[in-house]
N, CA and C atoms as an extended XYZ file, in Angstrom:
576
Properties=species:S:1:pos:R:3:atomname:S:1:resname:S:1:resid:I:1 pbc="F F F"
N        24.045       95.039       -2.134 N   UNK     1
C        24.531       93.664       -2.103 CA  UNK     1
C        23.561       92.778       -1.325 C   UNK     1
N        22.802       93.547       -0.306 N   UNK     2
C        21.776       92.539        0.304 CA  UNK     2
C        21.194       91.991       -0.412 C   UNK     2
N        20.550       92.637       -1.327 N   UNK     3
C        19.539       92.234       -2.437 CA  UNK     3
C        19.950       90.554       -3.514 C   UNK     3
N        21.322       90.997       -3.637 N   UNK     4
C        21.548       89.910       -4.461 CA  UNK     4
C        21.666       88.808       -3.452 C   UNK     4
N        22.605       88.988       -1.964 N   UNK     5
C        22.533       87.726       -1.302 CA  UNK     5
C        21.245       87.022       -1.122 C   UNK     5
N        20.109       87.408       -0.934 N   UNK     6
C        18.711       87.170       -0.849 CA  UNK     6
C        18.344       86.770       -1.852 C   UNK     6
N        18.915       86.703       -3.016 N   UNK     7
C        18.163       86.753       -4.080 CA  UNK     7
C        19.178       84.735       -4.687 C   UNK     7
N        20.475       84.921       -4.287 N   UNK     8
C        21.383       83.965       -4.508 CA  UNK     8
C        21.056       82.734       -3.020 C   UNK     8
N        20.481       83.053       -1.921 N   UNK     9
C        19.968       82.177       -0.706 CA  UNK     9
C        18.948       81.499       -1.477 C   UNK     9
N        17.907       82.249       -2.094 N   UNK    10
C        17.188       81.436       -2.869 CA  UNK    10
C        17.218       80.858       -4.065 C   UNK    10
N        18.151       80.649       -4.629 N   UNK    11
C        18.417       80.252       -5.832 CA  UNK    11
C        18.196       78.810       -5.412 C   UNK    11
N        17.861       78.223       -6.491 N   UNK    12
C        17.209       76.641       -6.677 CA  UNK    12
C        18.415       75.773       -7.926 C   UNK    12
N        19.840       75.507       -6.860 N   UNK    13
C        20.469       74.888       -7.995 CA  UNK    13
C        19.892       74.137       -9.021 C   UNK    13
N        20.723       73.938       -9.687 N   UNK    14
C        19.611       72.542      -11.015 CA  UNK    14
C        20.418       71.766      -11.271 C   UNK    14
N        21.787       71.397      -10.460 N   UNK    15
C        22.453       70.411      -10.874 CA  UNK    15
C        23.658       70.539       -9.584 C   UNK    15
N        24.434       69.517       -9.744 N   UNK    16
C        25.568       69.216       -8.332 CA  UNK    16
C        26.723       70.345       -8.484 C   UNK    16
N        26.464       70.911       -9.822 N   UNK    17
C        27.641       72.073       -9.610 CA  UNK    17
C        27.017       72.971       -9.354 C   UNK    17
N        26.048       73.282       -9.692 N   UNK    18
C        25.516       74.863       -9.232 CA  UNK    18
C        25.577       74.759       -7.606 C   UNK    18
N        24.864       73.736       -7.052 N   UNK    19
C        24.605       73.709       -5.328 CA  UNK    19
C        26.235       73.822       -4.789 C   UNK    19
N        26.921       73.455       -5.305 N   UNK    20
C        28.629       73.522       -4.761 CA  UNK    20
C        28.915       74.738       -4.749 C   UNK    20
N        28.765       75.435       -6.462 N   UNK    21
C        29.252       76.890       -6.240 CA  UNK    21
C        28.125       78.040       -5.511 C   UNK    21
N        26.908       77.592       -5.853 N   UNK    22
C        26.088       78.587       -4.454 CA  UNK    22
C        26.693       78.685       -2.715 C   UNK    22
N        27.298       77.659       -2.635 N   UNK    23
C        27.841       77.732       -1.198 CA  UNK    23
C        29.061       78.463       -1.713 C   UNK    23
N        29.860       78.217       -2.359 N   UNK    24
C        31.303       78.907       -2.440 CA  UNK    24
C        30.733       80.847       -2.755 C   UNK    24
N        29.444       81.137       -3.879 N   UNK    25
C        28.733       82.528       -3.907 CA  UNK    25
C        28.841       82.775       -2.603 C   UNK    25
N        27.970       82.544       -1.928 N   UNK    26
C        27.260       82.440       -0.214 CA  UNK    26
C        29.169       82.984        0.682 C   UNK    26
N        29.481       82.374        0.849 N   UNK    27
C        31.174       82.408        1.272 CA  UNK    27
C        31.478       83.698        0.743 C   UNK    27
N        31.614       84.211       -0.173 N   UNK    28
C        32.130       85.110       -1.154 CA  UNK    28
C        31.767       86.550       -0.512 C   UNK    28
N        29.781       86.396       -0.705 N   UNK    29
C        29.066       87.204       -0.164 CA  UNK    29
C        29.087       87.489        1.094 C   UNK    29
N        29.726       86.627        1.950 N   UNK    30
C        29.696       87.060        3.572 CA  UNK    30
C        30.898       87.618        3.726 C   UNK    30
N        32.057       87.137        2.831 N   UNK    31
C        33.410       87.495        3.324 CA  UNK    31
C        34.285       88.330        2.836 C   UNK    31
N        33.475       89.272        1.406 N   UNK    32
C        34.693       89.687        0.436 CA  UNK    32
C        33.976       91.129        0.326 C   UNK    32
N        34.099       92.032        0.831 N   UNK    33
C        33.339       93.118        0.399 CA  UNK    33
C        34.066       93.673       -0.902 C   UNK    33
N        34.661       93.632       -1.118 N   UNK    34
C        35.036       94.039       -3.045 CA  UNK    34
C        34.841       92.965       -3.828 C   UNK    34
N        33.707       92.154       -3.484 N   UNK    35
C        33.439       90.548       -4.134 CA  UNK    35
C        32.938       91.477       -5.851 C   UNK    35
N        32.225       92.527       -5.800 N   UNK    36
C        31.625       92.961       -7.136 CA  UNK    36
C        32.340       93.920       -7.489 C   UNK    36
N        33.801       94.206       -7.521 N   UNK    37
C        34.779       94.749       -8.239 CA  UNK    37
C        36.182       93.578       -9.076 C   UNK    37
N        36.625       93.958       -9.181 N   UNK    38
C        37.929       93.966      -10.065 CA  UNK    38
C        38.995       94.165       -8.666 C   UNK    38
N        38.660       94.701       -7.937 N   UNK    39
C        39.966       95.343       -6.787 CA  UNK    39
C        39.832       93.693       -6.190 C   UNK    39
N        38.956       92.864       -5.995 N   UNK    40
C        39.012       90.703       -5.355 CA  UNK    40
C        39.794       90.682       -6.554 C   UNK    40
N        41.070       90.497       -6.747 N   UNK    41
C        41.990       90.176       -8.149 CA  UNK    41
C        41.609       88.733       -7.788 C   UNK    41
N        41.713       87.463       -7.145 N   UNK    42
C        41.311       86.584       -7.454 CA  UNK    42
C        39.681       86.142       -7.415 C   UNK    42
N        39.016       86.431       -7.149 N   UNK    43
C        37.524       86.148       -7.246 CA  UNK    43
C        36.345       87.490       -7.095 C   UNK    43
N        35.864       87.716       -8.601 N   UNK    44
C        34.789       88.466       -8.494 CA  UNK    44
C        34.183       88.804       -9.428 C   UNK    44
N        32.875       88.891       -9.386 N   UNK    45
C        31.724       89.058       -9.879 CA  UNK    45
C        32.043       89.311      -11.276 C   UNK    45
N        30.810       88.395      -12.521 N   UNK    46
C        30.842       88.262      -13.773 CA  UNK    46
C        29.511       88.277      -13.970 C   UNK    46
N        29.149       88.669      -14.824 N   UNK    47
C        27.412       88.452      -15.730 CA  UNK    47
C        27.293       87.675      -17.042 C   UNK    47
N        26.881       86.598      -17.325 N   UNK    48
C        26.445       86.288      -18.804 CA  UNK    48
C        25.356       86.469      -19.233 C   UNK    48
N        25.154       86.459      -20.397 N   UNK    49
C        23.886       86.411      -20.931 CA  UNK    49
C        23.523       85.248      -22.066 C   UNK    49
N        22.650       84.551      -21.629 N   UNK    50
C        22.274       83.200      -22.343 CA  UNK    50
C        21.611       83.791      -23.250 C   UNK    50
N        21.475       83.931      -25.200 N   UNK    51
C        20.296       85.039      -25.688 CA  UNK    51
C        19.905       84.046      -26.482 C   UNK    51
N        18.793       83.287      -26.616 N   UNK    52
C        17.964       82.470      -27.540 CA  UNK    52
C        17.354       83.167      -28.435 C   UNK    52
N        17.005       82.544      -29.450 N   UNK    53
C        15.668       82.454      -30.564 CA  UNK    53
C        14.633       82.425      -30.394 C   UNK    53
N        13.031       83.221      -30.770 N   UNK    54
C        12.271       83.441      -30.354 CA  UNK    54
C        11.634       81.166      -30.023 C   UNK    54
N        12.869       80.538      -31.399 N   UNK    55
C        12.023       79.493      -31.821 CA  UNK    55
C        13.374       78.178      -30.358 C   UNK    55
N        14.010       78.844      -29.706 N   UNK    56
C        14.587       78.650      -28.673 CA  UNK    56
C        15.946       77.339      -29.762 C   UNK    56
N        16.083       77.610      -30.858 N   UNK    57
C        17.251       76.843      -31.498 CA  UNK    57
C        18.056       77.547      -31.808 C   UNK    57
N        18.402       78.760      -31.419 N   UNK    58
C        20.053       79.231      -31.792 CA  UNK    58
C        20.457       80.237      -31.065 C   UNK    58
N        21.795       80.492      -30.478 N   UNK    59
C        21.960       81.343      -29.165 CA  UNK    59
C        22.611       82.157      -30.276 C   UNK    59
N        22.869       83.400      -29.420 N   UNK    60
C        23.835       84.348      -29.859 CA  UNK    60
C        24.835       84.406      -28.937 C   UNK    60
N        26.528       84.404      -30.445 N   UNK    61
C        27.241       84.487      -29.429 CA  UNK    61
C        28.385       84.915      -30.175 C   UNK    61
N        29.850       85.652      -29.583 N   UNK    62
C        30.534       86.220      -30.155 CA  UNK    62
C        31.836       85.614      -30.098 C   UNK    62
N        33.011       85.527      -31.168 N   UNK    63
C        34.134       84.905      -31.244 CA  UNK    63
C        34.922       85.895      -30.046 C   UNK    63
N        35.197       85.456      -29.337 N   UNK    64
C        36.023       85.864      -27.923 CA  UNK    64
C        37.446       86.390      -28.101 C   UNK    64
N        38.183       87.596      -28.527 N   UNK    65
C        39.303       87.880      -28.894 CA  UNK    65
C        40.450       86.753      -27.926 C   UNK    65
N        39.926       86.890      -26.680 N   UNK    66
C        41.024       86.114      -25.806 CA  UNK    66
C        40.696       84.693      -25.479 C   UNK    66
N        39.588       84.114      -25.315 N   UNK    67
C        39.320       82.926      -25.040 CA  UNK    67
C        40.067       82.080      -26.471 C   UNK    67
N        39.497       83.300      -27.704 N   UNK    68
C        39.924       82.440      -29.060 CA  UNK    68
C        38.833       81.460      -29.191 C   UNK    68
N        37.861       81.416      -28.941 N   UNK    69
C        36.246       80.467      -28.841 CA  UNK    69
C        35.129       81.547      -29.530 C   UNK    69
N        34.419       80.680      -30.043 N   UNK    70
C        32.525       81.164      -29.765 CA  UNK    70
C        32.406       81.192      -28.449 C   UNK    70
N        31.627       81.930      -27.378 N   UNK    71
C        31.404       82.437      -26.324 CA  UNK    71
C        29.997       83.301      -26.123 C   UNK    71
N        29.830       82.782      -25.409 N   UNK    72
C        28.249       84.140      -24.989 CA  UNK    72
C        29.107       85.310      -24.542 C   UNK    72
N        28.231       86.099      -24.384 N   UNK    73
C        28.311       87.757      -24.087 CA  UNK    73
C        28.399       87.883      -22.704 C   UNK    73
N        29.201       88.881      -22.345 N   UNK    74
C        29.339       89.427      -20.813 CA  UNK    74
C        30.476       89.783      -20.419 C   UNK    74
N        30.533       90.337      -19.346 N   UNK    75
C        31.417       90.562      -18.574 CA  UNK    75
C        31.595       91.393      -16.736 C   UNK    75
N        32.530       92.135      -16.537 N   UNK    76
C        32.517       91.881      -15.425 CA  UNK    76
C        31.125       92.741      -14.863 C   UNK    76
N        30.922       92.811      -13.042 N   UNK    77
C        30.186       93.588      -12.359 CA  UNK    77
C        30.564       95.076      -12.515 C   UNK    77
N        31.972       95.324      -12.085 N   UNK    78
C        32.791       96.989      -12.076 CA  UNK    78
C        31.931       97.550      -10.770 C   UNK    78
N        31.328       96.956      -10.022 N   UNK    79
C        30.839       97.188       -8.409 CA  UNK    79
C        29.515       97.483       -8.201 C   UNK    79
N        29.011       97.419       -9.771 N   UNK    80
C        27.184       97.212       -9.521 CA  UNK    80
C        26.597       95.831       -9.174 C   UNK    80
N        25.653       95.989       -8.525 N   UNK    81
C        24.622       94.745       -8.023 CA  UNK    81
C        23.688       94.794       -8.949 C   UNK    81
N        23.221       95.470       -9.295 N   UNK    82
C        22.102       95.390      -10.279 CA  UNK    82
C        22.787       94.649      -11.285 C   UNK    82
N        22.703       93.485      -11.813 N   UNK    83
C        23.736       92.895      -13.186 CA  UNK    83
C        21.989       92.492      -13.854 C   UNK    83
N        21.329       92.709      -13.806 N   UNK    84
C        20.279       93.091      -15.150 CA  UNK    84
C        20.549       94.035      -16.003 C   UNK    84
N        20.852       94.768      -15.349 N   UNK    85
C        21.319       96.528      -16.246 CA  UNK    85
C        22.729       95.938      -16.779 C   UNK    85
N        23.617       95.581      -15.971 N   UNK    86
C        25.051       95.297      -16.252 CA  UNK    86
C        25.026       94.626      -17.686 C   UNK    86
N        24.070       93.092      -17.928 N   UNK    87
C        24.286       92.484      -18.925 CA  UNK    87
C        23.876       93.157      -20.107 C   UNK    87
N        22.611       93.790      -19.910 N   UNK    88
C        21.877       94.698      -20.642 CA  UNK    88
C        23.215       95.545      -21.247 C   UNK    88
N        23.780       96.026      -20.589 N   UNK    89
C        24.624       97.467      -21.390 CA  UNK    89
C        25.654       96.068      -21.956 C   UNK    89
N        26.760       94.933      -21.231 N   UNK    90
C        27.132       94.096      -21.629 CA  UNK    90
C        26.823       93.917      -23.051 C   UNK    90
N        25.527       93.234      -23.321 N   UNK    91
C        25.183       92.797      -24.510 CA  UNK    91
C        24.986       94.238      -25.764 C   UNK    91
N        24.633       95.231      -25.368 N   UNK    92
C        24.619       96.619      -26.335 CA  UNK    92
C        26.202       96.359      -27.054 C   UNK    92
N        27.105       96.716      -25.601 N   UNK    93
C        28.777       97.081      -25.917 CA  UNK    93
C        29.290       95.808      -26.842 C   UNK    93
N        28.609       94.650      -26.564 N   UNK    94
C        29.635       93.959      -27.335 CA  UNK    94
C        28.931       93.203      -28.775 C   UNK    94
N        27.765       93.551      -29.218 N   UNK    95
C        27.031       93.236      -29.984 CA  UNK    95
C        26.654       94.365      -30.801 C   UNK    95
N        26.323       94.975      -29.907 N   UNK    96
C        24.889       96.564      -30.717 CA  UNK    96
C        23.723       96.243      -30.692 C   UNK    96
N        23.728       94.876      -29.979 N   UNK    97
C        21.599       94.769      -29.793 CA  UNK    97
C        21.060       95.159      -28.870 C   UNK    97
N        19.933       96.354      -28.841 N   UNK    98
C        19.565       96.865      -27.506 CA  UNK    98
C        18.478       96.609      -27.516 C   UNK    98
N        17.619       95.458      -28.448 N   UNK    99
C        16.253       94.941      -28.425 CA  UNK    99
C        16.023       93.451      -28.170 C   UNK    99
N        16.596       93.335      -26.450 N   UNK   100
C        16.306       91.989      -26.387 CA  UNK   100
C        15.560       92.107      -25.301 C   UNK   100
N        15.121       90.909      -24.743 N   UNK   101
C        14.246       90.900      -23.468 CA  UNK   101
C        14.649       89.839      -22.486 C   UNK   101
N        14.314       90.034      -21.148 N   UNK   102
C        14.470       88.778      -19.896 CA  UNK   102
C        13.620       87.613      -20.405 C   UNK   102
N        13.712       85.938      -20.423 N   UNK   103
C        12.591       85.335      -20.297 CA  UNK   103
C        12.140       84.940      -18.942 C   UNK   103
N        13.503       85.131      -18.089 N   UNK   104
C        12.830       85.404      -16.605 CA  UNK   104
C        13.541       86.498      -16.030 C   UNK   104
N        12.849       86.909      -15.082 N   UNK   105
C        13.650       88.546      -14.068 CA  UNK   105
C        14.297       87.615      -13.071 C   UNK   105
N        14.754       86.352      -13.127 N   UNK   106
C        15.358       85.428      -11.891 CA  UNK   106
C        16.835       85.027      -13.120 C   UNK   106
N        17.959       84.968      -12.122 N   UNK   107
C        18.987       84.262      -11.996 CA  UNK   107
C        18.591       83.284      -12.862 C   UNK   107
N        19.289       83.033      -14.036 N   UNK   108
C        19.127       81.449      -14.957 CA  UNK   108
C        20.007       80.255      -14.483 C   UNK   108
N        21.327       81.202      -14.128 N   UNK   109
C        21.991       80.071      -14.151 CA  UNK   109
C        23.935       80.794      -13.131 C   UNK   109
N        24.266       79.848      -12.061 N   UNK   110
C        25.365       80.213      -12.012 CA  UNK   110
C        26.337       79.093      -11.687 C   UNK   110
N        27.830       79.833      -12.085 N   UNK   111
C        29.027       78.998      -12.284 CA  UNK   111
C        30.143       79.513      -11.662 C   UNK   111
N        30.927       79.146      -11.007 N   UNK   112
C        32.100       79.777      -10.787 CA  UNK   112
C        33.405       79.376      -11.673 C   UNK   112
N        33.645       79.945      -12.601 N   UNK   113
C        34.470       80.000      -13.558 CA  UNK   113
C        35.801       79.935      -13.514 C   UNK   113
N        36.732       79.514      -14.240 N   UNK   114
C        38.358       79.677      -14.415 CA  UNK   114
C        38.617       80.422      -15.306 C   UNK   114
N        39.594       81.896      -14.949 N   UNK   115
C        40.316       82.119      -16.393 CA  UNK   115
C        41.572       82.476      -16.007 C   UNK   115
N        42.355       82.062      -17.224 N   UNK   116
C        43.695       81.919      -17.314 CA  UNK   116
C        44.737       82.939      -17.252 C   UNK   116
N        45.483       83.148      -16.998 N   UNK   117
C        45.973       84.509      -17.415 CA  UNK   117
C        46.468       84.946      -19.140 C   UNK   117
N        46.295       86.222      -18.939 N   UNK   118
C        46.025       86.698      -21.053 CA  UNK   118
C        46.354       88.120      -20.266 C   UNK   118
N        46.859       88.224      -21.551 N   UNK   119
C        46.534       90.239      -22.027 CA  UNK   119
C        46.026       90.457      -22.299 C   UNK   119
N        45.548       92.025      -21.089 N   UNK   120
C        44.162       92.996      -21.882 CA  UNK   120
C        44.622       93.992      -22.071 C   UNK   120
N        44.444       94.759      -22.991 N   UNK   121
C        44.759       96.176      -23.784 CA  UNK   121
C        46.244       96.496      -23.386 C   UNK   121
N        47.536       95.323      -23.394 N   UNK   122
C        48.835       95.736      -23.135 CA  UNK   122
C        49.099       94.991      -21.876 C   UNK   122
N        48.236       95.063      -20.821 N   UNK   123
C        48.757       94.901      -19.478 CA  UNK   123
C        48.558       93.216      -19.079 C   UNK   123
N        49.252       92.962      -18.604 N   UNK   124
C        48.310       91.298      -18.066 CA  UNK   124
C        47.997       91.118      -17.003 C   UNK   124
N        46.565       90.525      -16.742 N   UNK   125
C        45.893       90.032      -16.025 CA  UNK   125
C        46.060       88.682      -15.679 C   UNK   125
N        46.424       88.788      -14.248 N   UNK   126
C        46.800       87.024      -13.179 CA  UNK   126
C        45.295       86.343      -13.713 C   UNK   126
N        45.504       84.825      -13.862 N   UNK   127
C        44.426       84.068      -13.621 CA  UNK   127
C        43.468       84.251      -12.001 C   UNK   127
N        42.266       83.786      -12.081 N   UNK   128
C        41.356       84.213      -11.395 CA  UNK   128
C        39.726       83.295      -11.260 C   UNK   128
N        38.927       83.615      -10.604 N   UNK   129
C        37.842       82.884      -10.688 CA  UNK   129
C        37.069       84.280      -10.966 C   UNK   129
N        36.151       83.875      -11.567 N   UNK   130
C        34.642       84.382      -12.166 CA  UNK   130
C        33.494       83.947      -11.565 C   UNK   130
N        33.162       84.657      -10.431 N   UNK   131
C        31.641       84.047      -10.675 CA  UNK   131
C        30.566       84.346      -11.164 C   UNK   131
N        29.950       83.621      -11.970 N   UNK   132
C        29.064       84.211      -12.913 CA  UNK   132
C        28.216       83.765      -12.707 C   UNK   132
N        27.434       85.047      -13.348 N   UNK   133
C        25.405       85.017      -12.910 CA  UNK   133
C        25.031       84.742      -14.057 C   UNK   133
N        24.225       84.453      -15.036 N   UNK   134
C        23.673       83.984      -16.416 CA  UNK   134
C        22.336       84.412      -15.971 C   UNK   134
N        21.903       85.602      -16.823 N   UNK   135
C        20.673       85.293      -17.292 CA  UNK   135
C        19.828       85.071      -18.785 C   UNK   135
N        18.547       84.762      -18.536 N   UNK   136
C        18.015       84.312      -20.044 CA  UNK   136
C        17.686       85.289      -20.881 C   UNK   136
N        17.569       85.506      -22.073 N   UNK   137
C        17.083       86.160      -22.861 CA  UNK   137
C        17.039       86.088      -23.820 C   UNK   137
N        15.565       86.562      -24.705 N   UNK   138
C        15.023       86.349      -26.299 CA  UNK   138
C        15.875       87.741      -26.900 C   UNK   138
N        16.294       86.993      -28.455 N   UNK   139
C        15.890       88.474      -29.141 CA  UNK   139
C        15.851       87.890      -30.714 C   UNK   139
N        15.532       88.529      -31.438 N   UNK   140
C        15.191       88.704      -32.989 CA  UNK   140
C        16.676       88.494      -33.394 C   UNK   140
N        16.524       87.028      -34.463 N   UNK   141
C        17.758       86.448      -34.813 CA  UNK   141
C        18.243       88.198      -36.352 C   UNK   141
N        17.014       88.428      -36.617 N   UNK   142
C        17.444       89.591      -37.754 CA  UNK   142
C        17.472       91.050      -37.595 C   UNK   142
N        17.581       91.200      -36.079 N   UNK   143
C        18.252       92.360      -35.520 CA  UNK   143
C        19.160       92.713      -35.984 C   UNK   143
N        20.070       93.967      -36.371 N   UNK   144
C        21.292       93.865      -37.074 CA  UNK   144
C        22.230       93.428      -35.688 C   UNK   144
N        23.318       93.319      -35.973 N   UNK   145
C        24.374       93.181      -35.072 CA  UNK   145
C        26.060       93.739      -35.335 C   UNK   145
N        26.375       94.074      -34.594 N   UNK   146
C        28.218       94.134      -35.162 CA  UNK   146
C        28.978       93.985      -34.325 C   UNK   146
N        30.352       93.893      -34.253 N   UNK   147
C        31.076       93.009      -33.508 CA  UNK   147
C        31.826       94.633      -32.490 C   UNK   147
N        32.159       94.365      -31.458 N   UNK   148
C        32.766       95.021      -30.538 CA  UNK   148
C        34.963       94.880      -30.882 C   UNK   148
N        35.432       95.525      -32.368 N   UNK   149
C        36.807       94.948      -31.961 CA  UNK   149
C        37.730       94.568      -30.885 C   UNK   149
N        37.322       96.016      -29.684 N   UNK   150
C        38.611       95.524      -28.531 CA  UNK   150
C        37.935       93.673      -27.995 C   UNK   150
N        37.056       93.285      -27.899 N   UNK   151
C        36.474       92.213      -27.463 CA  UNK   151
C        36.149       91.130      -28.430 C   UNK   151
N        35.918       91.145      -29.689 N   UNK   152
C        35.499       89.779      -30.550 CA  UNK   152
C        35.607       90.410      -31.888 C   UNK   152
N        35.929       89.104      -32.539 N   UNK   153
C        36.373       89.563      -33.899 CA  UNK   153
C        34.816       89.056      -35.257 C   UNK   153
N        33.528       87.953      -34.146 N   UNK   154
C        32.707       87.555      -35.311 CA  UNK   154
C        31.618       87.616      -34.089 C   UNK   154
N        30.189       87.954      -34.238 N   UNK   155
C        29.110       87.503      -33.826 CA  UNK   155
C        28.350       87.041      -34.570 C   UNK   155
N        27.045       86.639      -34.098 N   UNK   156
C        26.026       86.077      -34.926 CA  UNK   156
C        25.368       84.687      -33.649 C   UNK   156
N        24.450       84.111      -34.538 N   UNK   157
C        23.629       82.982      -34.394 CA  UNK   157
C        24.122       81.840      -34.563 C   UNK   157
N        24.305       81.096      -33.819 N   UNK   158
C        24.367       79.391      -33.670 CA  UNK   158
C        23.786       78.767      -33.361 C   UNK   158
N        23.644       77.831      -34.545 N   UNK   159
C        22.466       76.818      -34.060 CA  UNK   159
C        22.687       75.965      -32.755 C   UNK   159
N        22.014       75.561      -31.847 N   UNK   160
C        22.401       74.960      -30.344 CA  UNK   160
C        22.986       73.632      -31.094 C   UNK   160
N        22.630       73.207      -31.949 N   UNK   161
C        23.507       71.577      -32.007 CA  UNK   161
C        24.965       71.402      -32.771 C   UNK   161
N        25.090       72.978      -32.971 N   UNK   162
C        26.098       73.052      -33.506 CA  UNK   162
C        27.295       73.836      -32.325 C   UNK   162
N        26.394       73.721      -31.700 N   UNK   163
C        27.704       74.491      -29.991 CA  UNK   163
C        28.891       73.568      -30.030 C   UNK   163
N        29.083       72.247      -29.676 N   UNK   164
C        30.226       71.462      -29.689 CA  UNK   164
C        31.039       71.675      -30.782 C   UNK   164
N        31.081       71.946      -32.079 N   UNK   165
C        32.038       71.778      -33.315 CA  UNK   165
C        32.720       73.133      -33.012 C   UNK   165
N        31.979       74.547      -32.723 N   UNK   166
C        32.570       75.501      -32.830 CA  UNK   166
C        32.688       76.262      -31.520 C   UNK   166
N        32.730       75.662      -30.469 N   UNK   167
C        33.302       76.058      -29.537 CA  UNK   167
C        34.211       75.307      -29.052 C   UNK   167
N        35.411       76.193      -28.596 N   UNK   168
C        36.670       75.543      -28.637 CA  UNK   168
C        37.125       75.394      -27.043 C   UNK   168
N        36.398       75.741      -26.330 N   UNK   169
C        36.786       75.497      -25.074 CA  UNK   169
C        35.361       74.563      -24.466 C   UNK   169
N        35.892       73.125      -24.581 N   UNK   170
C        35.757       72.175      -24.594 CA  UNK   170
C        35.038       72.234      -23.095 C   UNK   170
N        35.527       72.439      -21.998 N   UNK   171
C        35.049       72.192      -20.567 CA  UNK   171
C        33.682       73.275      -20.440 C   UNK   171
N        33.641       74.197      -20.916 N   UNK   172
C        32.623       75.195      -21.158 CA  UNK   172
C        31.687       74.841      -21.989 C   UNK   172
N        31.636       74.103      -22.711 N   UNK   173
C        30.819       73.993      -23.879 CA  UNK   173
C        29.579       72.616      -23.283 C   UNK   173
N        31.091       71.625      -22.882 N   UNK   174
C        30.414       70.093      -22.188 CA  UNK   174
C        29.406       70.620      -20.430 C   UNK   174
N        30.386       71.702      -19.719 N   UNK   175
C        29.574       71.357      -18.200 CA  UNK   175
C        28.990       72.618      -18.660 C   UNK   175
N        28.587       73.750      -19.137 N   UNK   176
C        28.110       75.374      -18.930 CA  UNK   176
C        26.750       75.067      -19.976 C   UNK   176
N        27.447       75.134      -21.301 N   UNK   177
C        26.871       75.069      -22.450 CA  UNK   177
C        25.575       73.996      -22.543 C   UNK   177
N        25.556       73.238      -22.551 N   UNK   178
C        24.658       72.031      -22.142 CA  UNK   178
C        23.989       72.251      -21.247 C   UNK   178
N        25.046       72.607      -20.144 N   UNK   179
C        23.271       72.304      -19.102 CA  UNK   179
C        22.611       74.410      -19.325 C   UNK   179
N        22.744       75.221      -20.053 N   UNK   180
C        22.011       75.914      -20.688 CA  UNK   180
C        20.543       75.335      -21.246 C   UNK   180
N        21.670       74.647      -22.562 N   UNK   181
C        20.154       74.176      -23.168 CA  UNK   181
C        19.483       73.365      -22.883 C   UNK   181
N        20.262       72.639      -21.494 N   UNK   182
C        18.787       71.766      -20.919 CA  UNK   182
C        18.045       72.383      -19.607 C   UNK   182
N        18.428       73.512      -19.487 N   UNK   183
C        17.247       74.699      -18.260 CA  UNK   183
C        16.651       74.927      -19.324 C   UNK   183
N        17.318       75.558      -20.763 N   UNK   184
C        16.109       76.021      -21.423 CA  UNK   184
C        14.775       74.947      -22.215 C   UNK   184
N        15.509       73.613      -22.385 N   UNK   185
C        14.453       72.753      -22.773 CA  UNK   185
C        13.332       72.414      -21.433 C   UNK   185
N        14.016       72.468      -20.799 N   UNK   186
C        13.080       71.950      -19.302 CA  UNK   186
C        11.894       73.323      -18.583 C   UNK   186
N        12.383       74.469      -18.764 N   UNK   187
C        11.569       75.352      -18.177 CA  UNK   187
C        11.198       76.291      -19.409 C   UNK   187
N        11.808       76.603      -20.309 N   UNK   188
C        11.063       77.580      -21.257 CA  UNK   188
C        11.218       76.666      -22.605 C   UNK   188
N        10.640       75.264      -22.917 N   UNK   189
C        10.067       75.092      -24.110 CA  UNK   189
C         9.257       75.415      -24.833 C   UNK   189
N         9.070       75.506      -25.997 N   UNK   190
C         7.599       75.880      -26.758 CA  UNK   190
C         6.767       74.822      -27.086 C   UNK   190
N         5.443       74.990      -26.509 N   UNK   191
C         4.534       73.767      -26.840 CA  UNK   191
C         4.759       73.638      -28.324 C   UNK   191
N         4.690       72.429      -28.414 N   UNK   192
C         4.086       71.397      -29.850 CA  UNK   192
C         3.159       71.971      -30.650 C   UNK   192
């Protein structure tokens, strides 16, 4: 866990929510030692994975059994720090793509999240906060892919300007979704 606090001290918000929830991370990290389990029932550790196009216009992302949305890929820590590996197996389990790559080995992006309470596999789960780590990554839009049933019922490619029509959770799409594709227009564009 040292590793990640060191690694989250230096994180370089990129906007007024990230610097808010880095202090609330920071808090988390000093005060919650089951912060990267499931046993913090209200606040703990999440991974996303942002996965672009080599040509940086269409993410991959999967219809969310419970959100009921298009959604990126991920999920929880389960008490590892390493969440490179985490998203990595993440994105295998809920896709089947195991040929993607980092476009950086740094933190892309983090949020501290809301979710509601829902049923998982029978039982229900209290609402809770998420905090989530996002990182970037390429992969080959003609990779095969297939969908994970207990978790999503469609994956595939979306074009980025088409994120608003088909994502249905509106607050995710406007504050998360967006400022995605504007880290990725701002730091990993492709020259002209």
């Amino acid at each position: 866990m040292k590793a990640f606090t060191l690694a989250m001290e230096a994180y370089q918000p990129f906007n007024e929510q990230e610097a808010k929830d880095k202090q609330l991370f920071l808090e988390q990290l000093a005060n919650n030692p089951k912060f990267f389990t499931r046993e913090s029932a209200l606040a703990h550790v999440s991974v996303s994975a942002w996965i672009v196009s080599p040509n940086r216009q269409q993410v991959l992302m999967d219809y969310h059994n419970i959100y009921q949305s298009w959604a990126w890929l991920g999920g929880h820590a389960d008490g590892k720090t390493d969440l490179k590996k985490v998203i990595l197996r993440e994105i295998a389990e809920e896709s089947g793509l195991t040929d993607s790559h980092f476009l950086s080995e740094e933190l892309f992006s983090i949020e501290v999240l809301t979710v509601d309470g829902h049923q998982k596999r029978g039982s229900y789960v209290p609402s809770h906060l998420h905090f989530n780590c996002t990182y970037l990554l390429e992969a080959d839009p003609k990779l095969p892919l297939r969908i994970q049933p207990s978790e999503n019922s469609q994956i595939g490619w979306i074009a980025v300007q088409q994120l608003p029509e088909k994502v249905s959770e509106k607050w995710i799409q406007k504050n998360i979704y967006q400022k995605l594709i504007a880290k990725v227009n701002r730091d990993f564009a492709l020259p002209e």
